[in-house]
Every structure is written in structure tokens, then in C-alpha cells.
Short mmCIF file of C-alpha atoms in Angstrom, two decimals:
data_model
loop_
_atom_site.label_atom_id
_atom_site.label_comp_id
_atom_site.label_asym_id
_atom_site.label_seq_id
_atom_site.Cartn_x
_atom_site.Cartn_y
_atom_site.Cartn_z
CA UNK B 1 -18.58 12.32 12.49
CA UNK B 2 -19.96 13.58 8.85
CA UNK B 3 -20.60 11.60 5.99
CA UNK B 4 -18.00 13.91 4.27
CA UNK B 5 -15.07 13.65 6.86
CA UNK B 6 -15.56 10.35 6.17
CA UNK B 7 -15.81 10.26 2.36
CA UNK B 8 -12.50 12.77 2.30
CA UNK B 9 -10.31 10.16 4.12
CA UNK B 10 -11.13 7.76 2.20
CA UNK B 11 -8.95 9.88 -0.33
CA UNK B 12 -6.02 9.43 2.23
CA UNK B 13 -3.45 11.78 1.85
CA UNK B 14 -3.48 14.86 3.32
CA UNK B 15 -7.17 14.07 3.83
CA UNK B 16 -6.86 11.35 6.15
CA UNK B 17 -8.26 11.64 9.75
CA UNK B 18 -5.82 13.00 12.02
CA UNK B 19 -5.69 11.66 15.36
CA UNK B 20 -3.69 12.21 18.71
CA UNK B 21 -0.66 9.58 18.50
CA UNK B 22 -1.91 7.62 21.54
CA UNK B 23 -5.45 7.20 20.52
CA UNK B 24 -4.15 6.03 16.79
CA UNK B 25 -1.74 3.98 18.35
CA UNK B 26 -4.62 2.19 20.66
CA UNK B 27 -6.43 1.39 17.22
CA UNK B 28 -3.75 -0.04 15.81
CA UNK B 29 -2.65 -2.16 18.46
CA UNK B 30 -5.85 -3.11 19.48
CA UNK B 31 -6.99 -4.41 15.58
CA UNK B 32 -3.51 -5.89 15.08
CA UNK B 33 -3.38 -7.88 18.31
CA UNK B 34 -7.23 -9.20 18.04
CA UNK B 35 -5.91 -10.55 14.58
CA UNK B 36 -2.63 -12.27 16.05
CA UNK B 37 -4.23 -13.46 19.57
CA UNK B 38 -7.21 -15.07 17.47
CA UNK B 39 -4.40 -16.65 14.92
CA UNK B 40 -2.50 -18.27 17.84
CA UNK B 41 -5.56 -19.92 19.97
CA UNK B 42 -5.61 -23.65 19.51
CA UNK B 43 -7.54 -24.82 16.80
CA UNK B 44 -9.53 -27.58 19.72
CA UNK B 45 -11.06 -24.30 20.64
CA UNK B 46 -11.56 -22.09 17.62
CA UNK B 47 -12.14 -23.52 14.70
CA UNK B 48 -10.16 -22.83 11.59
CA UNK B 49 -13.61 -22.14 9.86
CA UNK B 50 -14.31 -19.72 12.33
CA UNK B 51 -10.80 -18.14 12.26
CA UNK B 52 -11.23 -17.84 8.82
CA UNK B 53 -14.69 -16.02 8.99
CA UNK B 54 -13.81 -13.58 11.59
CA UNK B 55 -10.65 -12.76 10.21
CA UNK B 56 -11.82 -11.53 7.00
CA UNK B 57 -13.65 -7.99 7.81
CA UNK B 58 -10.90 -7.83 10.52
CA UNK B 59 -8.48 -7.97 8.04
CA UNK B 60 -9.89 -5.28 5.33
CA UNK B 61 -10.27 -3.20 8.55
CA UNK B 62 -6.65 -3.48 9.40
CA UNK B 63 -5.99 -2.40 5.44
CA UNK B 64 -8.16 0.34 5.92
CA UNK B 65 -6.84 1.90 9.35
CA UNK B 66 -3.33 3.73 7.67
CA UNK B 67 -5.53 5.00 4.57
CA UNK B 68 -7.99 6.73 6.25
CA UNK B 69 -6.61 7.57 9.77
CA UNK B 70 -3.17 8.95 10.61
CA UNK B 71 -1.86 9.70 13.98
CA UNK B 72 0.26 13.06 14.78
CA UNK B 73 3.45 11.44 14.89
CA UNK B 74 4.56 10.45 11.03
CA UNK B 75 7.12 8.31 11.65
CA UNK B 76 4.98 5.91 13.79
CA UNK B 77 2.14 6.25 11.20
CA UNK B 78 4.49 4.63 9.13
CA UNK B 79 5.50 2.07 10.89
CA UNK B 80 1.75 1.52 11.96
CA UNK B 81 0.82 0.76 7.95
CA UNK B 82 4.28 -1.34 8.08
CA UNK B 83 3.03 -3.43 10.87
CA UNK B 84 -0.65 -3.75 9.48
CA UNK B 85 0.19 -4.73 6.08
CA UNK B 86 2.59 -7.43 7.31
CA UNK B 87 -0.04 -9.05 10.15
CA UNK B 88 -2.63 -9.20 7.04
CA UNK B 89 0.19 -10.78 5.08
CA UNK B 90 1.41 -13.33 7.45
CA UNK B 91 -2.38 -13.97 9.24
CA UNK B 92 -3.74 -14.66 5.68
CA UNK B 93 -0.97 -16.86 4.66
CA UNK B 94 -1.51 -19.29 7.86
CA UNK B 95 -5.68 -18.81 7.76
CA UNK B 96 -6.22 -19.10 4.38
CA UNK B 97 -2.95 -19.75 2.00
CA UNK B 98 -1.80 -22.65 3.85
CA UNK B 99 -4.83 -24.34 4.35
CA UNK B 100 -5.54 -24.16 0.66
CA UNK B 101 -2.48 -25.31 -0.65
CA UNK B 102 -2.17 -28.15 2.22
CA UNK B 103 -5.57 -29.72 2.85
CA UNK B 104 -5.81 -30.56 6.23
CA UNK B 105 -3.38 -27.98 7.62
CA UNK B 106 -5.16 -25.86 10.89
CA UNK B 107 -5.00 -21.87 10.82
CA UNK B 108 -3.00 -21.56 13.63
CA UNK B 109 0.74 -20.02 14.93
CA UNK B 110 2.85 -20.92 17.63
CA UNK B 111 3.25 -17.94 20.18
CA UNK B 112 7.26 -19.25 20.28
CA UNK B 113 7.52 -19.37 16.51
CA UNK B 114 5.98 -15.59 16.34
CA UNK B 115 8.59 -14.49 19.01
CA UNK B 116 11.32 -16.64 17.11
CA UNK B 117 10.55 -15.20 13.78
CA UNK B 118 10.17 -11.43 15.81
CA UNK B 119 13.75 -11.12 16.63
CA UNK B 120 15.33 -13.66 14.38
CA UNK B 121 16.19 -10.26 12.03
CA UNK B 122 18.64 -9.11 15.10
CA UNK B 123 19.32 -12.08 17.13
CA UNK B 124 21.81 -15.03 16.01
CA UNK B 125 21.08 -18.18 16.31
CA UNK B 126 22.59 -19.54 19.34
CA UNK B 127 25.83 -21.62 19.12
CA UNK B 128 25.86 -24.87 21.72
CA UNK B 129 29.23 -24.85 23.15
CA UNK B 130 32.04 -27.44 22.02
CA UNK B 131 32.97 -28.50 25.10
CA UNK B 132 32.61 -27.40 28.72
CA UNK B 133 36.38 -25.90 29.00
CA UNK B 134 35.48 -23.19 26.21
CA UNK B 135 35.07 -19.85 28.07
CA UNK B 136 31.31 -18.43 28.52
CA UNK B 137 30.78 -14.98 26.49
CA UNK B 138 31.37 -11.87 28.35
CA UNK B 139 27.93 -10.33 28.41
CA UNK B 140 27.98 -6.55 28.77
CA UNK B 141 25.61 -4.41 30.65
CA UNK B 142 22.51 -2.85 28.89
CA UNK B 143 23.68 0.59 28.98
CA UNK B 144 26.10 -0.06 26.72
CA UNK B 145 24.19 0.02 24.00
CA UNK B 146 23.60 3.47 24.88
CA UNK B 147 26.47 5.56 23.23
CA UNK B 148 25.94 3.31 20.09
CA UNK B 149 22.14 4.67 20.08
CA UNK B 150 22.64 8.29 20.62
CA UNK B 151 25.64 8.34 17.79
CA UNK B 152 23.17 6.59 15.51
CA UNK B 153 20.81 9.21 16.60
CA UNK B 154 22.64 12.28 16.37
CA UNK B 155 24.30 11.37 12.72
CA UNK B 156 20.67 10.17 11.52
CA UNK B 157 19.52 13.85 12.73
CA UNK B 158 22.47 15.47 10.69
CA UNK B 159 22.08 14.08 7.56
CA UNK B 160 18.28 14.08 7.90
CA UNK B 161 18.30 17.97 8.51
CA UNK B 162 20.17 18.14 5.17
CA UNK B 163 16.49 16.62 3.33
CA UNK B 164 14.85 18.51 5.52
CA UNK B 165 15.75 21.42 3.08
CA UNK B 166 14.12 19.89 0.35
CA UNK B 167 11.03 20.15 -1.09
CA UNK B 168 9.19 16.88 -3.31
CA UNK B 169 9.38 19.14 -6.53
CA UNK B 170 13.15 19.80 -5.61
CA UNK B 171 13.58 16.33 -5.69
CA UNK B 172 11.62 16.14 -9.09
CA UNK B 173 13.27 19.14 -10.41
CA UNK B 174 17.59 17.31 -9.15
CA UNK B 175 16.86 14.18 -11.26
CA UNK B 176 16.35 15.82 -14.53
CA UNK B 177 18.39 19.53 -13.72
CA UNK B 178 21.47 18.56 -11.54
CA UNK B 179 22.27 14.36 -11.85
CA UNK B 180 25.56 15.06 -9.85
CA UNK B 181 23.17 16.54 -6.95
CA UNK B 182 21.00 13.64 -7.53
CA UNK B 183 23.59 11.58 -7.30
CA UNK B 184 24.92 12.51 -3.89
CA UNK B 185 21.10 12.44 -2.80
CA UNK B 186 20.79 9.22 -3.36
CA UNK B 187 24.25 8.07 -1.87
CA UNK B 188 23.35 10.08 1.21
CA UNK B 189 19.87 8.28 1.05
CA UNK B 190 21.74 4.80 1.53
CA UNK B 191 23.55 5.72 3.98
CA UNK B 192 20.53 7.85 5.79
CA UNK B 193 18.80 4.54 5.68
CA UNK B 194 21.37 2.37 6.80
CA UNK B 195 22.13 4.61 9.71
CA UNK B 196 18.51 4.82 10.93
CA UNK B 197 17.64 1.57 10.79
CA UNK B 198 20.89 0.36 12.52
CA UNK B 199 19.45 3.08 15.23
CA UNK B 200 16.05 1.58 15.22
CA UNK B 201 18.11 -1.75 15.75
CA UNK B 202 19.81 -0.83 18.94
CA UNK B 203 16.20 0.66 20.27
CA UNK B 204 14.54 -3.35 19.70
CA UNK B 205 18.38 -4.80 21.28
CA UNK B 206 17.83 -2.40 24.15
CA UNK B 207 14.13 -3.23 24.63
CA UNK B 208 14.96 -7.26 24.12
CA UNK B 209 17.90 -6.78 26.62
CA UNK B 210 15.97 -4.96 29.09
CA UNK B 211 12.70 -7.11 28.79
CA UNK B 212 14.30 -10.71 28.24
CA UNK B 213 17.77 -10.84 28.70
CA UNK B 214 18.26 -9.48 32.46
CA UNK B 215 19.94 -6.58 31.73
CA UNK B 216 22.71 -8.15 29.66
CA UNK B 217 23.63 -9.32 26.49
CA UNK B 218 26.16 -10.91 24.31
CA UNK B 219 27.24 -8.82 21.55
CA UNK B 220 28.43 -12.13 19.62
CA UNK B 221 24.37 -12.86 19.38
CA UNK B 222 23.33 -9.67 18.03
CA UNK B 223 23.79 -8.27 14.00
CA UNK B 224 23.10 -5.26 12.49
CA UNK B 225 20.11 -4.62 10.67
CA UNK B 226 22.02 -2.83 7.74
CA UNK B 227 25.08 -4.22 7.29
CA UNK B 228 26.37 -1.24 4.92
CA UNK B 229 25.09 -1.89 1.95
CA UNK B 230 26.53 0.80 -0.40
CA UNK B 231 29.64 -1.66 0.15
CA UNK B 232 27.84 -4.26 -2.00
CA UNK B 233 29.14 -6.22 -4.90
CA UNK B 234 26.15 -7.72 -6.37
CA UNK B 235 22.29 -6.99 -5.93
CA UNK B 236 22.28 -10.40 -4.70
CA UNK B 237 24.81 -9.33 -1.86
CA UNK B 238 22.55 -6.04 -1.36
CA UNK B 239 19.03 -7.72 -1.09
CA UNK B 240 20.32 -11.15 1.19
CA UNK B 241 23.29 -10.32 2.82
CA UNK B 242 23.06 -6.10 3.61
CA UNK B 243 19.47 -4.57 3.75
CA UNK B 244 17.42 -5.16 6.76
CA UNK B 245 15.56 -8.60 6.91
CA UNK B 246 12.82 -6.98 9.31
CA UNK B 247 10.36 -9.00 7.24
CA UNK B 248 12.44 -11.91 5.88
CA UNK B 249 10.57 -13.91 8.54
CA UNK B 250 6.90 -12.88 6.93
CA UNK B 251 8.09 -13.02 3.24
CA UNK B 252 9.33 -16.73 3.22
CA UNK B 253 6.08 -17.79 4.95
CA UNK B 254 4.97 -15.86 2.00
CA UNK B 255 4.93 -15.47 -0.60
CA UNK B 256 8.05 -17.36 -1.07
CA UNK B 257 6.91 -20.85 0.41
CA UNK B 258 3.64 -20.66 -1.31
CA UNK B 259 4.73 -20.43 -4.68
CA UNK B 260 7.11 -22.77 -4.43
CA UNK B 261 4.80 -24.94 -3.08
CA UNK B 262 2.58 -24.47 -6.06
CA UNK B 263 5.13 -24.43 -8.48
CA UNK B 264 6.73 -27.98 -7.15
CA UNK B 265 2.42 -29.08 -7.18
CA UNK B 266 2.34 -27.90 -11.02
CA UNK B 267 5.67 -29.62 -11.71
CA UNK B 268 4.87 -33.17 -9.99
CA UNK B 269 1.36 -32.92 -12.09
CA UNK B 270 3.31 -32.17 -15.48
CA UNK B 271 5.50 -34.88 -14.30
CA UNK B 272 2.89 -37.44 -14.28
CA UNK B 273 2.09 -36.70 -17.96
CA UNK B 274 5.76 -37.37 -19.38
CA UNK B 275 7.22 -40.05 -20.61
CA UNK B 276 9.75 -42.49 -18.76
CA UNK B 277 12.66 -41.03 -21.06
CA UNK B 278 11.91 -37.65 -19.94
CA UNK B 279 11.70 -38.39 -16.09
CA UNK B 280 15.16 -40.04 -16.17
CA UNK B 281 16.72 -36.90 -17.36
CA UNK B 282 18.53 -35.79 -14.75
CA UNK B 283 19.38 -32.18 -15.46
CA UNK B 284 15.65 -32.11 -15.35
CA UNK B 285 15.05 -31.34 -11.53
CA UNK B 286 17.67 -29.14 -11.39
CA UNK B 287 16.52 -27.06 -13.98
CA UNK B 288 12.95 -27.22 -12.57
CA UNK B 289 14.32 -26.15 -9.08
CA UNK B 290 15.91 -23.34 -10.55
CA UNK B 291 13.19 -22.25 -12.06
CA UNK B 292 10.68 -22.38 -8.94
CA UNK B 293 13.92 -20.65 -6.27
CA UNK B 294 13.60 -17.97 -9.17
CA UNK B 295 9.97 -17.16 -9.72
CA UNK B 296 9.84 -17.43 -5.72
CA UNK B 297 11.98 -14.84 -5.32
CA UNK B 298 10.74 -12.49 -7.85
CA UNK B 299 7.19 -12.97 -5.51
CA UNK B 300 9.15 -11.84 -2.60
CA UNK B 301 10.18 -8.95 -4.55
CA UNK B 302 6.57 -8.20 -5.31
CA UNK B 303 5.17 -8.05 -2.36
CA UNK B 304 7.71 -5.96 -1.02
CA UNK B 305 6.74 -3.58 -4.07
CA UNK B 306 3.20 -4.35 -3.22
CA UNK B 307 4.20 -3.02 0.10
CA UNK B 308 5.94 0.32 -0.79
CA UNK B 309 2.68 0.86 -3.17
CA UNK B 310 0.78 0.33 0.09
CA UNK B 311 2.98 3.15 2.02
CA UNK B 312 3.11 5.61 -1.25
CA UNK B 313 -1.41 5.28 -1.24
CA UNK B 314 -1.60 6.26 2.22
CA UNK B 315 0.81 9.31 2.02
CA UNK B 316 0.16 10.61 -1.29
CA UNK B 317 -3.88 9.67 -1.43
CA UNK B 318 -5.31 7.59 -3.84
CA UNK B 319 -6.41 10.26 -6.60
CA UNK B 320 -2.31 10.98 -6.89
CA UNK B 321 -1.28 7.65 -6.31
CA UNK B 322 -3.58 6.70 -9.21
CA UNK B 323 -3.18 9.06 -11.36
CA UNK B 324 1.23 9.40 -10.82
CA UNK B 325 2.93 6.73 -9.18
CA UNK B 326 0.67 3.47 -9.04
CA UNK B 327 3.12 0.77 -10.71
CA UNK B 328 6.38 2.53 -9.77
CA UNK B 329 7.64 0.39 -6.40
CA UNK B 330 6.43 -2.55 -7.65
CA UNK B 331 8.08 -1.73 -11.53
CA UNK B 332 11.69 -0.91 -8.79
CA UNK B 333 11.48 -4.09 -6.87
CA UNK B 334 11.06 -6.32 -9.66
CA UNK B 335 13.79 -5.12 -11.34
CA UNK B 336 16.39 -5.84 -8.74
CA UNK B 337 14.50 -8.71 -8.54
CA UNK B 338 15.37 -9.25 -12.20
CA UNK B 339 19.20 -8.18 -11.38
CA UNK B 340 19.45 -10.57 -8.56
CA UNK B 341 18.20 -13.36 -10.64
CA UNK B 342 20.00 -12.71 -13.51
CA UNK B 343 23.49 -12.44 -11.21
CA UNK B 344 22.62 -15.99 -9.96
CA UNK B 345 22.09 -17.21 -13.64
CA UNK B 346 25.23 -15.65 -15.45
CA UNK B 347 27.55 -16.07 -12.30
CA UNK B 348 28.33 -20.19 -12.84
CA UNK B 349 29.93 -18.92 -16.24
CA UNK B 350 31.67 -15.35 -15.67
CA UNK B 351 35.45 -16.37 -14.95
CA UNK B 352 35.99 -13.22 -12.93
CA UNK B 353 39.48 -12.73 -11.00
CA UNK B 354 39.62 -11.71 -7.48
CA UNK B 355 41.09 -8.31 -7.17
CA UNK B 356 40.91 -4.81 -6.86
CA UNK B 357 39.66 -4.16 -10.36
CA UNK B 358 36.91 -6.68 -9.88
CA UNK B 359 35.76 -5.77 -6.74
CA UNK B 360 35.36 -2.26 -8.25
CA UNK B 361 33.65 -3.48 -11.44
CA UNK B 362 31.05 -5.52 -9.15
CA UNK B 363 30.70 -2.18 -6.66
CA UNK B 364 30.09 -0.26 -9.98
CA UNK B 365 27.66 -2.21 -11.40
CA UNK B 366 25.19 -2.36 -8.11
CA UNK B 367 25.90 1.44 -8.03
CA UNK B 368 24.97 2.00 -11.55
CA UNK B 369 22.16 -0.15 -11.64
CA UNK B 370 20.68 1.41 -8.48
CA UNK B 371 21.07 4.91 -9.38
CA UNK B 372 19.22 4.37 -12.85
CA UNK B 373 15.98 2.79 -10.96
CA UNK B 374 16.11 4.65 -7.86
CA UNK B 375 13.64 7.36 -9.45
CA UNK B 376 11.33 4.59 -9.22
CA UNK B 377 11.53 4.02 -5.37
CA UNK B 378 11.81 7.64 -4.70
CA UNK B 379 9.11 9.97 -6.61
CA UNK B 380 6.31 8.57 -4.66
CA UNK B 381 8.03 8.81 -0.88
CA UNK B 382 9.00 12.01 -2.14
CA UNK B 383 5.41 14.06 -3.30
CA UNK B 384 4.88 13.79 0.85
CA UNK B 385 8.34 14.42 1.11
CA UNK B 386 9.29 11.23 3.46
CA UNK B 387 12.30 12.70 4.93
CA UNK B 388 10.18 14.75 7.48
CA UNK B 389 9.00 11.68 9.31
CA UNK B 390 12.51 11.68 10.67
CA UNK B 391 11.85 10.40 14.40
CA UNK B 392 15.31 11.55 15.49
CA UNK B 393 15.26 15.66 14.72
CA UNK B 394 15.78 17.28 18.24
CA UNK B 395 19.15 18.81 16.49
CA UNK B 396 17.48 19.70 13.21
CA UNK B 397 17.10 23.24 13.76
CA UNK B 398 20.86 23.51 15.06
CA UNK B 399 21.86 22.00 11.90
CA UNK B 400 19.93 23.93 9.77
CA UNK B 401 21.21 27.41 11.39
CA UNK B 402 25.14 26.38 12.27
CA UNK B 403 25.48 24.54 9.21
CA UNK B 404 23.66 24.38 6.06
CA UNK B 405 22.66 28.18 6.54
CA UNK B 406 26.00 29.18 7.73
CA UNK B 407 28.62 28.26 4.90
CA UNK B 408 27.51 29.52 1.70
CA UNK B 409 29.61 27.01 -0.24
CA UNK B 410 27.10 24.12 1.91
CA UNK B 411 23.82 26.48 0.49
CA UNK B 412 24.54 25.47 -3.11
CA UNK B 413 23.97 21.89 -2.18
CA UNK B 414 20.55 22.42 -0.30
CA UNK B 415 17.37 22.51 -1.49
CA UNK B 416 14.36 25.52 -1.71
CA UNK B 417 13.45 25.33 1.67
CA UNK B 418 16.75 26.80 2.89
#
């Protein structure tokens, strides 16, 4: 390979090194499973020192695999860079973080917890029955999960052929041109999202059933991964209750356990240096706690900008990202960060009525305050125009022809490539 091919992906982007999907696939899994297998061998065998000192050109290597190499499949390059930037997250937290923080603490992971954690974004916790007379749950048969999949599949297909007609500089050109259009873009984008994801849900529920569960499963175990968020009514209701928690599991490992670690270290050290007066004050701890569950969860909200940043690099390239978008998912997630903070802060003293009117003044708000930062989340997916890693598109072209092109009325909503 030439020094130049080389020196090009390292632009990523368009320039990155395009590979057949199996063969970028093999390099992912390979790197990604070295890093896990080594992370979960008993410390009586590897050393954490030595974990530690392997780990850390395997780790910049994992980094490095989505920004310079891309396979020909878009959608799994994406969730290739989603999968590497969360095994350097969580392997770093439990080789080095923890072992900081905690002197004494081994870098290693239970091969249960890791499977817990895995499917604990899908999967209930299991109820122990109240006593033996109480029925046993009616498990259904794998297949069917099957018409829930291909519904999932065909509406994620029909309202992904719609973005399909736009361009990136369309959806530039919408925001500052035609708000109403950008308006319904970004409702459509919720939904989109919600719909695909609750897809890619059934796909892991089939796989689990299939691989663990005999062929059966009980529905009463087994959530959503979206649970409809544009029916929110706070950000705090969006962010906990109704988007995905795919990497809830990684996040409160950390960065969320970390800091508050480290905050609750800082505050028993200030502690130390305060009067008796001042220790017996007992809104005190409670004000301290606050404080740490807060700053906590604005970390969590950084590193899932930091993670978006990650995506927007490898698709856009690093001159663009640079020189355009760097700050702008990280600048989104704080802010509903922010929001969701400032919700749990004011909602002790709002004397809000339950109603209609108030449930439509709380969905208007997280609406409102959405739509204003949404730019932020969207101008960097959209320069490499995101919407065409749509796995599920065997309908697209149907869609295109029979509808969008069809109904001239439907053509005014499109974008330039119709």
C-alpha cells in the first residue's frame, strides 16, 4: 500500500480506505474482541500491569480503524465506529479509570456482567414469582417476532426513501429557507429513528430468542428500545425514560460513576477542612448530592456528544470536521443536558395541574426546545448525508417512483434529488 493511500485516509471522509464488508468486519471484530477477551481473563493470570500495557496501542488502534478504513456497507460502518468507541470507553474505564480512582481495584470484567449489561437495554429484569399458584407466562414462538420486524422494516424503508431525496445542502438550504419543511424533517426524523431502532430491537430479540432462549420468549420480559419519544413531556422523560439506552450500561460505568466518585472524594476532603458547625448542617449533603447526580449527568451527556463528534470525524473527514462542525454534538448534548438538569431543579417548586393544558404545555416545551438545537445534531450527519446508510431500502426505489415522483402535490415536499 502507498505512503499516500495511507496519508489520504488519514483525512477520513470520503478518503478513507474502502474495504469489502466482510474483510472490514473481520478487523473490527477481531481488534474489538482481543480488547474484551484480554479485559475478562483473571487477573491470577494476566496482570493488571500488563493489561494495562497491552491495551494501550490496542486501544488507539481500535480509535483509528472507523477513521481511516470503511467497509462497503455504511450502515455497518457505523455501527462498527459505535461499537469501537464504546469497547475503548468501557475497557479504559475498568483498566485504567477504576484502578486509579480505587487503589487496589484489578482491571478485569465478568463475562456474566458483560452479557448482563449486553441485553439489559431490551431485556427486563426478571420477576420471581409470588407464589407457586400464579400462572407461568405464555411464551410465544420465535417467529412471532417476525411480522413486527418486517412492518418496522417496510415503514423504516418508506419514510427513509423520503431523505433519500435530499441532498446535505438541501438540508442546509430547509433550516434557513422553508422552517415549516424543516420542521416536518425533523418530526419525521424522530419518528425515522424511533422506528429503526425499535427494528434493530426486534433483530437482537430474535437473535437472543433464537440463540438463548430455545426458540421462545416472553413478551412481558422484553421493552422497546424507543419507547416513542416525540410523546415526551420533559427532556428528562425523553433522555431516561424514551430514547434507546443501548449504552446506558457503558455510560454509568462511565463516565457517570467516575465522577461521582471523584466528586464524593473532593467533597469528603473539603469536608475534613470545615468546621463542626458546618458538618452538622444537614441540608448540607443533600445539596452536595445534588450537585455531584448533576455534574454526573452532564458527563454522560458529554461523552455521548464526544461520541456523535466521533461519528461526524469519520464521515465528514477531519479537514471539514475541523474546519465546520467540531463542537456542534457536543454544544447539542450538553444542552439537553442543561434542560434535563434544569427540569429536575425547578420541578420541586412549579405547582403545575394535571390536565390537558399541561400535558400540552410540557409536550410543547420538549418540542420547542428540540427543534431550536436540532441544527446542532443534524448539520454534521447531514454534509455525508446520513440518511443513505439506511440498512432497510429494498423498497426505496418503489417509493421513490409510485410515490414521491408520482403525486405532484408529494414533489413540493421532496428535496433536489427528486
Amino acid at each position: 500500500m502507498e505512503l499516500t493511500t495511507i496519508v489520504n485516509a488519514l483525512k477520513s471522509g470520503d478518503d478513507r480506505i474502502f474495504l469489502s464488508t466482510p474483510i472490514f468486519l473481520g478487523i473490527v471484530t477481531v481488534t474489538g474482541m482481543l480488547q474484551w477477551k484480554l479485559l475478562m481473563m483473571p487477573c491470577n493470570k494476566v496482570s493488571t500491569r500488563t493489561k494495562q500495557i497491552i491495551s494501550l496501542p490496542l486501544l488507539f488502534i481500535q480509535l483509528l480503524i472507523p477513521i481511516i478504513l470503511a467497509g462497503g456497507h455504511r450502515a455497518l460502518t457505523i455501527i462498527a465506529g459505535l461499537f469501537l468507541f464504546n469497547t475503548v470507553l468501557r475497557c479504559s474505564e475498568a483498566l485504567y479509570i477504576t484502578p486509579w480512582i480505587k487503589k487496589g481495584t484489578e482491571a478485569y470484567i465478568d463475562p456474566d456482567k458483560i452479557h448482563q449489561d449486553l441485553w439489559s437495554c431490551l431485556r427486563r429484569p426478571s420477576m420471581s414469582k409470588k407464589n407457586t399458584n400464579e400462572k407461568l407466562p405464555q411464551q410465544r414462538p420465535w417467529y412471532h417476532l417476525i411480522p413486527y420486524l418486517l412492518i418496522g422494516m417496510l415503514l423504516t424503508d418508506f419514510m427513509a426513501s423520503w431523505y433519500s431525496t435530499f441532498s446535505g445542502q438541501d438540508a442546509f438550504d430547509i433550516q434557513k429557507d422553508r422552517p415549516g419543511l424543516f420542521f416536518i424533517f425533523f418530526v419525521i426524523a424522530v419518528v425515522l429513528l424511533t422506528t429503526a431502532i425499535n427494528t434493530i430491537g426486534y433483530i437482537l430479540q430474535l437473535i437472543y430468542t433464537l440463540t438463548y432462549g430455545g426458540g421462545s420468549y416472553d413478551p412481558n420480559e422484553w421493552r422497546p428500545l424507543m419507547n416513542y419519544p416525540v410523546m415526551a413531556t420533559s427532556c428528562n422523560d425523553v433522555w431516561n425514560h424514551r430514547w434507546h439506552q443501548l449504552f446506558r450500561s457503558i455510560w454509568v460505568a462511565v463516565p457517570f460513576r467516575p465522577v461521582l466518585l471523584l466528586l464524593g472524594k473532593m467533597n469528603d476532603n473539603n469536608n475534613d477542612e470545615t468546621t463542626q458547625e458546618q458538618k452538622n448542617e444537614k441540608t448540607s449533603p443533600t445539596r452536595s448530592s445534588t450537585t455531584h447526580i448533576a455534574m454526573a449527568t452532564l458527563s454522560v451527556f458529554f461523552v455521548s456528544g464526544l461520541m456523535h463528534e466521533y461519528l461526524v470525524l469519520c464521515g465528514a473527514g477531519i479537514q471539514v470536521y475541523w474546519n465546520t462542525f467540531i463542537g456542534q454534538e457536543c454544544l447539542f448534548f450538553a444542552l439537553h443536558g442543561c434542560a434535563v438538569c434544569l427540569e429536575r431543579l425547578v420541578q420541586p417548586y412549579l405547582k403545575v395541574k394535571e390536565g390537558f393544558v399541561a400535558e400540552a404545555l410540557k409536550r410543547i416545551w420538549v418540542v420547542w426546545f428540540s427543534f431550536r438545537v436540532f441544527p446542532l445534531f443534524l448539520n454534521g450527519f447531514a454534509f455525508w448525508e446520513l440518511w443513505n446508510a439506511n440498512p432497510f431500502n429494498a423498497f426505496t426505489p418503489y417509493f421513490l417512483d409510485n410515490v414521491w415522483r408520482k403525486y405532484p402535490i408529494l414533489r413540493e415536499f421532496c428535496g433536489s434529488y427528486l
